[in-house]
Short mmCIF file of C-alpha atoms in Angstrom, two decimals:
data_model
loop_
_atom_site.label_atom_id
_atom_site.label_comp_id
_atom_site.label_asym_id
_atom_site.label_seq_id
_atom_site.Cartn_x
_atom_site.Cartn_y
_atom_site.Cartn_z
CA UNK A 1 46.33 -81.07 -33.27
CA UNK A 2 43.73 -78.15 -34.30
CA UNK A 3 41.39 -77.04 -31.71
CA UNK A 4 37.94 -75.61 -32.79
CA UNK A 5 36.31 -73.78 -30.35
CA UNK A 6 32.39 -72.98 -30.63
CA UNK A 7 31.16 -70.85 -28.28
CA UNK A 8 27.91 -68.71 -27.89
CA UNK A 9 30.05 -66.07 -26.26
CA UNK A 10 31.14 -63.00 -27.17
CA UNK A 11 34.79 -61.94 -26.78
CA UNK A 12 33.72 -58.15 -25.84
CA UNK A 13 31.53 -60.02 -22.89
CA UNK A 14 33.02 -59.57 -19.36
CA UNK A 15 32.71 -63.54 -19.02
CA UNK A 16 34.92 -64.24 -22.12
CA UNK A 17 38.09 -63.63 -19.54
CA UNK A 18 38.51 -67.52 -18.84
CA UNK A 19 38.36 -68.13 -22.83
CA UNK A 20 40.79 -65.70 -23.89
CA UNK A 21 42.73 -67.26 -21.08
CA UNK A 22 42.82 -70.63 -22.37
CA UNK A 23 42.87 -70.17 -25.65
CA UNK A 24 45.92 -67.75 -25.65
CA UNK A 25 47.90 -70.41 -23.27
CA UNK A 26 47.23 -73.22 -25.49
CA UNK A 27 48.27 -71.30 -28.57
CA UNK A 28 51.12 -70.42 -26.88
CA UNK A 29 52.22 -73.80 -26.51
CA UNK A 30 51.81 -74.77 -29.95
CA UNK A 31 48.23 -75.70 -30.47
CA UNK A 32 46.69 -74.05 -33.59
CA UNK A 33 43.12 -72.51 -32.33
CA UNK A 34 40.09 -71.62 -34.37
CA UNK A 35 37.33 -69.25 -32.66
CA UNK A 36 33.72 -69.92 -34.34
CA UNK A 37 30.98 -67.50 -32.66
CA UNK A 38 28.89 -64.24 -33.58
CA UNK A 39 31.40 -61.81 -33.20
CA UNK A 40 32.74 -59.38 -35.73
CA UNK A 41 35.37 -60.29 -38.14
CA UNK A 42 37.96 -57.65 -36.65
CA UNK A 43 37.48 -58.22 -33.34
CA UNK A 44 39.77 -60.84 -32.77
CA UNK A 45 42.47 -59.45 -34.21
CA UNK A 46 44.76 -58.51 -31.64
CA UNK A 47 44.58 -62.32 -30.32
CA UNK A 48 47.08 -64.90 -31.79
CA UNK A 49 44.39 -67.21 -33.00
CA UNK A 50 42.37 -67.07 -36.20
CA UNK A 51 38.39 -66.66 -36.07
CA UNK A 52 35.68 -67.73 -37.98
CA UNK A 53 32.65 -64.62 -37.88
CA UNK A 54 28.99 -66.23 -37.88
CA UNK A 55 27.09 -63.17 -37.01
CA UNK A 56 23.68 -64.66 -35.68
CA UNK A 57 21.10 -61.93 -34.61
CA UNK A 58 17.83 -63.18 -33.22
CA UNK A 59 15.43 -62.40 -29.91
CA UNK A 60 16.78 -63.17 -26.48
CA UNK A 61 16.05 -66.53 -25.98
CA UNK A 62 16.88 -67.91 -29.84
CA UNK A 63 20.33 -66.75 -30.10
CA UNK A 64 21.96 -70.17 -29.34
CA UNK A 65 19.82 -71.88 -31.35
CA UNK A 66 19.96 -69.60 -34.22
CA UNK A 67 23.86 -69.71 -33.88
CA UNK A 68 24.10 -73.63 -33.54
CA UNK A 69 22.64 -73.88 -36.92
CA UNK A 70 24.78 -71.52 -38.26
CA UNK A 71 27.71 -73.48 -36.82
CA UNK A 72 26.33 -76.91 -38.07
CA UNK A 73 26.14 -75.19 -41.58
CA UNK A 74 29.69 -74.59 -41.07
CA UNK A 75 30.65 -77.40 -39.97
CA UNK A 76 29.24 -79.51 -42.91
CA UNK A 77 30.79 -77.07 -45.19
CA UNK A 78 34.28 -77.21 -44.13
CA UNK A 79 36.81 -79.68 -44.48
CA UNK A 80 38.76 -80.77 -40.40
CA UNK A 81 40.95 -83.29 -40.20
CA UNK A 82 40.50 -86.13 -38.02
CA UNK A 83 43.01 -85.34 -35.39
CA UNK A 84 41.13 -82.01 -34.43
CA UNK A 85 39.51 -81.73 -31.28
CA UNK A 86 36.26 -79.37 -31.01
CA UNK A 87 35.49 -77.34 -27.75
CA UNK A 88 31.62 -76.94 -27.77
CA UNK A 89 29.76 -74.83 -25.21
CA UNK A 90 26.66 -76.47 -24.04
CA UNK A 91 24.45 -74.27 -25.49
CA UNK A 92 25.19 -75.29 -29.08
CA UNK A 93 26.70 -78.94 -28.69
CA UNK A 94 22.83 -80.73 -28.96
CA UNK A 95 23.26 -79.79 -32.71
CA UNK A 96 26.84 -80.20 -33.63
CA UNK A 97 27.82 -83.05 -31.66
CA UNK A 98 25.91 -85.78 -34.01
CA UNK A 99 27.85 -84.00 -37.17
CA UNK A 100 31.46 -84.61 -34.91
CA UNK A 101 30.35 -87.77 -34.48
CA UNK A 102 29.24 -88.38 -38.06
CA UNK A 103 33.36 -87.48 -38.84
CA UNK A 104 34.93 -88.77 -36.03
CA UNK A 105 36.36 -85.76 -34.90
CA UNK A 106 36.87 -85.55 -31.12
CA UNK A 107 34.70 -82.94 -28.71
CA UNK A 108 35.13 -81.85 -25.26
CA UNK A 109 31.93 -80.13 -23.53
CA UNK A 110 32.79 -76.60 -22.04
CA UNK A 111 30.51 -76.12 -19.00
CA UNK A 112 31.22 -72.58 -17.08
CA UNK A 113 27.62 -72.34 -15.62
CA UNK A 114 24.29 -74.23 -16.14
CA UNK A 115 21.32 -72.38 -17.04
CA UNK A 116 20.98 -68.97 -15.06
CA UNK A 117 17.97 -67.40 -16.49
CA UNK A 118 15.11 -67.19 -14.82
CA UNK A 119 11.42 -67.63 -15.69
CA UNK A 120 10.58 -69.28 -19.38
CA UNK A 121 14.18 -68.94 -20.54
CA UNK A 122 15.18 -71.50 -17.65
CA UNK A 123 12.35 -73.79 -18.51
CA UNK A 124 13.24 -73.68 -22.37
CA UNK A 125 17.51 -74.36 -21.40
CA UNK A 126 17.53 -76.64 -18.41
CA UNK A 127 16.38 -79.49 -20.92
CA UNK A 128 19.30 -78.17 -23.59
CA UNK A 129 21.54 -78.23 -21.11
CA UNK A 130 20.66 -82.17 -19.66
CA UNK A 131 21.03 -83.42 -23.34
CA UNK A 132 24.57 -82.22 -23.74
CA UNK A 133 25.68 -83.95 -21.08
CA UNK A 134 23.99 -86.75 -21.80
CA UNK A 135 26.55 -86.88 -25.11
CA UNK A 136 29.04 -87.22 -22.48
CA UNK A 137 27.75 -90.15 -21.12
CA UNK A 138 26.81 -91.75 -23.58
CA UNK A 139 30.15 -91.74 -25.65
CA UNK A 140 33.20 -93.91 -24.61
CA UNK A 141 35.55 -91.41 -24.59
CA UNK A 142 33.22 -88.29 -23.61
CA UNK A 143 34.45 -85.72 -21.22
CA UNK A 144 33.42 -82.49 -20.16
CA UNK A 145 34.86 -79.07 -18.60
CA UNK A 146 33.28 -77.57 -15.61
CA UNK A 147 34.10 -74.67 -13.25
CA UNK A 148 34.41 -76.13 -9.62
CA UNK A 149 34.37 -79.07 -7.55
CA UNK A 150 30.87 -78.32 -6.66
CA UNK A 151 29.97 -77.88 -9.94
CA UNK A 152 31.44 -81.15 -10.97
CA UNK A 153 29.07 -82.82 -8.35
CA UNK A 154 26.18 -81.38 -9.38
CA UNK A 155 26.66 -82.53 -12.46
CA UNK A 156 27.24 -85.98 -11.61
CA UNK A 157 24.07 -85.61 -9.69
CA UNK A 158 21.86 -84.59 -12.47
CA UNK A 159 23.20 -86.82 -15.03
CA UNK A 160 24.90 -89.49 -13.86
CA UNK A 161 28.11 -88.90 -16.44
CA UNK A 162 31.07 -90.42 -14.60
CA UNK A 163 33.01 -87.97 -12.71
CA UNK A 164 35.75 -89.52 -13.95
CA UNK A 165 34.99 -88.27 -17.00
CA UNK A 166 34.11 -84.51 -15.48
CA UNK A 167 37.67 -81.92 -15.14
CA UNK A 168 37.45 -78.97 -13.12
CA UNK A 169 38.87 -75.65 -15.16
CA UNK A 170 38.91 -73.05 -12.21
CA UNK A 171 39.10 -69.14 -12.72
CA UNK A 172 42.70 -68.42 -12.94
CA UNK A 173 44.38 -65.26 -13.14
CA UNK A 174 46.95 -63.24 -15.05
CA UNK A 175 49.56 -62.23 -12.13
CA UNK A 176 51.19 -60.06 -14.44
CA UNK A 177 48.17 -57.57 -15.43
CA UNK A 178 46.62 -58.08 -11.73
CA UNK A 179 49.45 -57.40 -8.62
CA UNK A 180 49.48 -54.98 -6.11
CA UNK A 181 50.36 -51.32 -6.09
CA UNK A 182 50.51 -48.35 -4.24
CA UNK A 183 47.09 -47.81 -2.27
CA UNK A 184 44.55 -45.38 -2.05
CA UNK A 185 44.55 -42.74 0.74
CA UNK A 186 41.20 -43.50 1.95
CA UNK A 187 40.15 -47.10 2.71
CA UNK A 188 38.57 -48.51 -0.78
CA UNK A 189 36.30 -51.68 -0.99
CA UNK A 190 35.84 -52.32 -4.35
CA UNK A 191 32.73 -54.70 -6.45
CA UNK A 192 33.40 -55.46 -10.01
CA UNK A 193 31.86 -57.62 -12.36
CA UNK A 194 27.84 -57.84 -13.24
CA UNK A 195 26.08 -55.09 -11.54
CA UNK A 196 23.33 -57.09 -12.16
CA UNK A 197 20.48 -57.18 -8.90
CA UNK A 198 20.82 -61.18 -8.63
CA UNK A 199 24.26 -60.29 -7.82
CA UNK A 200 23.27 -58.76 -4.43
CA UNK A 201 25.02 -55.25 -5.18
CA UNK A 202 22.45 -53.11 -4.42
CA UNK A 203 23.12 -53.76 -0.68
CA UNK A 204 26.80 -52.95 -0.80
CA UNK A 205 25.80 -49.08 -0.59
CA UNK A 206 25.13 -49.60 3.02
CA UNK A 207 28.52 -50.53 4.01
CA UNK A 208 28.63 -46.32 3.60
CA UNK A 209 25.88 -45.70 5.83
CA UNK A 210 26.89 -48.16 8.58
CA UNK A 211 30.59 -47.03 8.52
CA UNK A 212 29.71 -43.48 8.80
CA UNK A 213 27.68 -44.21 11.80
CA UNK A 214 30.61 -46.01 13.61
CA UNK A 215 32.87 -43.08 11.91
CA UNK A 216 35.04 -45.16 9.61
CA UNK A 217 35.80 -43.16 6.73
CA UNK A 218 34.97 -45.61 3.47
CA UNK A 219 35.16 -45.32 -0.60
CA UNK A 220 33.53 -48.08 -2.10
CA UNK A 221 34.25 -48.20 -5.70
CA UNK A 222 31.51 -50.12 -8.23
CA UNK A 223 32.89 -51.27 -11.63
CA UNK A 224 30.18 -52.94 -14.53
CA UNK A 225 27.16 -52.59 -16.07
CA UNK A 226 24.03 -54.62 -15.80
CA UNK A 227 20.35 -54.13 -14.53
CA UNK A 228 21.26 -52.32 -11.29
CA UNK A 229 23.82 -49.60 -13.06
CA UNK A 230 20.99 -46.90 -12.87
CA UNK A 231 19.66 -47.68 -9.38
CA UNK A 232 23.16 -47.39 -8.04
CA UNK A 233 23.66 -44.41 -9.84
CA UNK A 234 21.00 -42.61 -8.03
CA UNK A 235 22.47 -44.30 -5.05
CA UNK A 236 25.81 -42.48 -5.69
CA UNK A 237 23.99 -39.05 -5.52
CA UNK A 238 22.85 -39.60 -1.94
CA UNK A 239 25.75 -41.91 -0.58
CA UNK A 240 29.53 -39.70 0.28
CA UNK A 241 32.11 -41.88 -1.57
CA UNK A 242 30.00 -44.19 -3.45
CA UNK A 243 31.70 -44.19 -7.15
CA UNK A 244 29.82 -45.79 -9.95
CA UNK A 245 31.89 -46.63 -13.28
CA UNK A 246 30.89 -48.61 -16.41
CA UNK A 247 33.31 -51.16 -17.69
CA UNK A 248 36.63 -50.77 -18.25
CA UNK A 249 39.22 -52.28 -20.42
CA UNK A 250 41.35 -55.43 -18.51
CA UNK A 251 44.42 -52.80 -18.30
CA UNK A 252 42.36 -49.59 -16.67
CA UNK A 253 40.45 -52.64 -14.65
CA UNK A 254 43.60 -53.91 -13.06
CA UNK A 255 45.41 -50.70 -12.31
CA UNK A 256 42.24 -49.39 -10.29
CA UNK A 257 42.15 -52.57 -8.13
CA UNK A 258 45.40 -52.80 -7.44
CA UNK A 259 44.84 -49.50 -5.84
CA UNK A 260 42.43 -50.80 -3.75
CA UNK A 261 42.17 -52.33 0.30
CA UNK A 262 39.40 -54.75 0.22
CA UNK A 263 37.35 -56.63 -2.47
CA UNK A 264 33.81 -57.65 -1.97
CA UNK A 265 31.66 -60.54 -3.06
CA UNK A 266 28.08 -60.03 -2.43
CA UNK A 267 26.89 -62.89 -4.75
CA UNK A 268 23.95 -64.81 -2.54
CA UNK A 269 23.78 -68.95 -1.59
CA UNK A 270 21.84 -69.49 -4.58
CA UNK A 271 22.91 -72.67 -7.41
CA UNK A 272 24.15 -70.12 -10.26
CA UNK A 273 26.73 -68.90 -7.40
CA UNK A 274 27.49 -72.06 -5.28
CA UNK A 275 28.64 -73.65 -8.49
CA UNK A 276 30.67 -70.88 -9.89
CA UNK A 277 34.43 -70.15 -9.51
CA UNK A 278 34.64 -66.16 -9.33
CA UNK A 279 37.06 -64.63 -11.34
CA UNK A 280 36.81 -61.76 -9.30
CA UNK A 281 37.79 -63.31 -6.33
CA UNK A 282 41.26 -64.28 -8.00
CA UNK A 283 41.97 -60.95 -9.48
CA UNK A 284 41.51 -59.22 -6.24
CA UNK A 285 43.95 -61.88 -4.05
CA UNK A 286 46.03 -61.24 -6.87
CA UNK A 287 46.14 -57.52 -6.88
CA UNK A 288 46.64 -57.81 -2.99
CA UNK A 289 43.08 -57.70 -1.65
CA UNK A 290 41.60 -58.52 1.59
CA UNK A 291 37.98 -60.17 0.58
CA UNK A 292 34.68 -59.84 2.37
CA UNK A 293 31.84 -62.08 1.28
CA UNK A 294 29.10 -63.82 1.64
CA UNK A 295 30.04 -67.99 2.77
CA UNK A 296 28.94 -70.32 0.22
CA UNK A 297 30.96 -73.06 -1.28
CA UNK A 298 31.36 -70.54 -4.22
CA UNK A 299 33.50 -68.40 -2.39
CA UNK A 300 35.25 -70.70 -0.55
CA UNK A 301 38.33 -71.80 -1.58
CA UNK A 302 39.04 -75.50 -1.37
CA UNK A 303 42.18 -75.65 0.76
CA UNK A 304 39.64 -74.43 3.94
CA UNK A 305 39.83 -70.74 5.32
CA UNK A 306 42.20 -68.06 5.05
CA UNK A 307 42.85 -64.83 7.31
CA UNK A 308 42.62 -62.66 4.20
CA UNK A 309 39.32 -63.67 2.89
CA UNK A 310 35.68 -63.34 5.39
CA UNK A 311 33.19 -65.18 4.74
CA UNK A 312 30.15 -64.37 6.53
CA UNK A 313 26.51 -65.43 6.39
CA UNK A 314 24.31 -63.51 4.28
CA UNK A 315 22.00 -62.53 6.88
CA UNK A 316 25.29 -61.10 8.80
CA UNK A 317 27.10 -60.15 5.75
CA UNK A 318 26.41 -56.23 6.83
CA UNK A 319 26.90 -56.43 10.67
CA UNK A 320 29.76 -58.95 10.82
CA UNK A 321 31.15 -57.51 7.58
CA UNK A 322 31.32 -53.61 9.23
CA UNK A 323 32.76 -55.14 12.67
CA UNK A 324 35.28 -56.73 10.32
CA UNK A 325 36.05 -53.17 8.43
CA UNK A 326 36.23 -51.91 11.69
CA UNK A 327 39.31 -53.73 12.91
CA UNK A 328 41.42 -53.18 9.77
CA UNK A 329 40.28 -49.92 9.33
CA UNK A 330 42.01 -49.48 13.15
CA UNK A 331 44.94 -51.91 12.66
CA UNK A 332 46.73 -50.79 8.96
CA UNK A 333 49.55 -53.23 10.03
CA UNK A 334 47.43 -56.35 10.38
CA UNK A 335 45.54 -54.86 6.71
CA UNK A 336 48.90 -54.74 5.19
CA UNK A 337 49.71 -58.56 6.38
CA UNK A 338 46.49 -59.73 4.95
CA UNK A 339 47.17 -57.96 1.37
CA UNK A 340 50.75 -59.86 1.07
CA UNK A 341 48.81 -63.27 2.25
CA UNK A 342 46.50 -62.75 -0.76
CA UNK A 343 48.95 -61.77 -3.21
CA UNK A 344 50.97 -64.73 -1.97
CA UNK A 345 48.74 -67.56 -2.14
CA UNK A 346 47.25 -66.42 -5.53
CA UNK A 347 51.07 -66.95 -6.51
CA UNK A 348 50.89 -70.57 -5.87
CA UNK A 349 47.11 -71.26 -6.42
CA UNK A 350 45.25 -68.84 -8.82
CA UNK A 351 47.35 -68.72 -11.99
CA UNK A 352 45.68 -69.83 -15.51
CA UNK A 353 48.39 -71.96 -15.97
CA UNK A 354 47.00 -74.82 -13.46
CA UNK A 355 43.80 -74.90 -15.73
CA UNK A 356 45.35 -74.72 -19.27
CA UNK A 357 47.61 -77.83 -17.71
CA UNK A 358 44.62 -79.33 -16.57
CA UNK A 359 42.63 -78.55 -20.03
CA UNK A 360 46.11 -79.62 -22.38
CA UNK A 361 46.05 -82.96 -20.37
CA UNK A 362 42.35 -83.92 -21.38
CA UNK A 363 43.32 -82.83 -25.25
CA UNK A 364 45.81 -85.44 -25.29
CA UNK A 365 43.66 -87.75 -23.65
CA UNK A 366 40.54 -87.52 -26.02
CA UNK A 367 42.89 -87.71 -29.14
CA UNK A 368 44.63 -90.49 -28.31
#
């Protein structure tokens, strides 16, 4: 069985994690995978799958399209044999589903967030995204990928497709790159990911402010780039141990959290964040992390609460959060217990290899 994958994303994109992921564990287990996006012809060369480049430049807002009919092109140009299987991101399957079709070549919809623009973009996608799914239920043997339980329900809720026919692919985790080490001196929260001002970082300063005032001596580290980078930045120069760093490799990524005491996730109770399944939040139980975050089925994790992760409201998220600090900044012992509980039950939960079993079993499935 070939798999195609045809994706809007980038590889160099800090979402393209859960991709690589995939697609590297599937290869690894003897599936053949093709890689069709906009990405340069070199830079999937260190990955054990081959790529197809369709560089696609056009205004924000027309990529996808611009890209899907690059990808149809392809598609009618190139001979695949009937026991492939494509993986089609919703954002280009309204146009290359009817060609799969056409050649009888089994699809599976990849879901890992519905629209999350705001303003016109949402308008012009929401409608995009309601047709793809509509493929799904409307074909026999349709099925579709999404990113959490909650996500799987909303789907069901918006377009009626079976949830039979809807498999949850959670955030996983690479235990090897992501485990604990030794710690900083100085208790270290750490945000990484979008700094984007949707995300609620711009807040996360103030855990500085509030501990100096109860004299708890913080570092809160800040790891990505996005729309807040700048404002944060300025933020840095009147904040003591604020440190503000652009992206970093998966390697440089992992050895700085593992260095870390506590992870945070500010993300608010809105529907692009009660659906998701946080990658973040894996890496940092993995690396040994206490969490502190705001609740929202997002966050939570579905086997109910855990010592090492708070989840507090958002309006509370400062107060409650600093009381929390507070306590393990006083108690390293009870700190310490909650780092092994997180590296322990991302052991047994988080790794990638519970969603590429998950994703292999609905290959074999649609094929059949």
């Amino acid at each position: 069985m070939q798999i195609y994958w045809f994706t809007g994303r980038s590889l160099n994109d800090l979402c393209s994690t859960t991709q690589i992921a995939l697609a590297t564990g599937l290869n690894q287990r003897g599936y053949p995978v093709t890689f069709i996006n906009a990405d340069s012809p070199d830079s999937h060369a260190e990955h054990p799958w081959k790529h197809q480049s369709l560089p696609a430049k056009a205004p924000r807002g027309l990529q996808s399209r611009t890209l899907a009919k690059k990808m149809s092109s392809w598609l009618l140009e190139n001979e695949i044999s009937s026991d492939s299987v494509a993986l089609l991101d919703w954002r280009i399957a309204n146009s290359l589903v009817p060609i799969l079709q056409k050649r009888e070549i089994k699809w599976i919809l990849i879901d890992r967030s519905p629209p999350a623009d705001k303003g016109i973009l949402s308008l012009l996608q929401w409608p995009s995204w309601k047709r793809s799914w509509k493929y799904v239920h409307n074909n026999s043997s349709g099925h579709g990928c999404v990113v959490s339980e909650e996500h799987r329900n909303f789907v069901h809720k918006k377009t009626n497709v079976l949830l039979s026919s809807i498999t949850v692919l959670p955030a996983g985790v690479n235990l090897d790159r992501f485990k604990p080490s030794k710690r900083f001196a100085k208790l270290t929260l750490l945000y990484h990911g979008k700094l984007d001002r949707n995300r609620g970082v711009l807040a996360l300063p103030k855990f500085l402010q509030k501990a100096k005032e109860i004299e708890i001596d913080l570092c809160l580290k800040m790891i990505g780039d996005g729309d807040a980078f700048d404002s944060l930045e300025v933020m840095a120069q009147q904040y003591d141990n604020l440190e503000i760093h652009r992206s970093l490799a998966q390697d440089a990524l992992a050895q700085i959290i593992s260095q870390c005491h506590i992870g945070l996730l500010p993300m608010p109770e809105s529907e692009v964040w009660t659906l998701a399944s946080p990658l973040k939040r894996s890496e940092y139980a993995a690396s040994g992390l206490a969490i502190l975050g705001i609740d929202h089925s997002g966050h939570r994790l579905e086997g109910g609460e855990v010592e090492w992760m708070k989840l507090v409201s958002q309006e509370q998220f400062l107060e409650e959060g600093i009381k929390w600090l507070k306590i393990l900044a006083n108690n390293n012992s009870k700190l310490e217990t909650l780092q092994t509980q997180a590296r322990d039950y991302a052991e047994e939960n988080m790794s990638w290899s519970h969603s590429i079993d998950a994703l292999e079993n609905i290959l074999k499935s649609v094929s059949q």
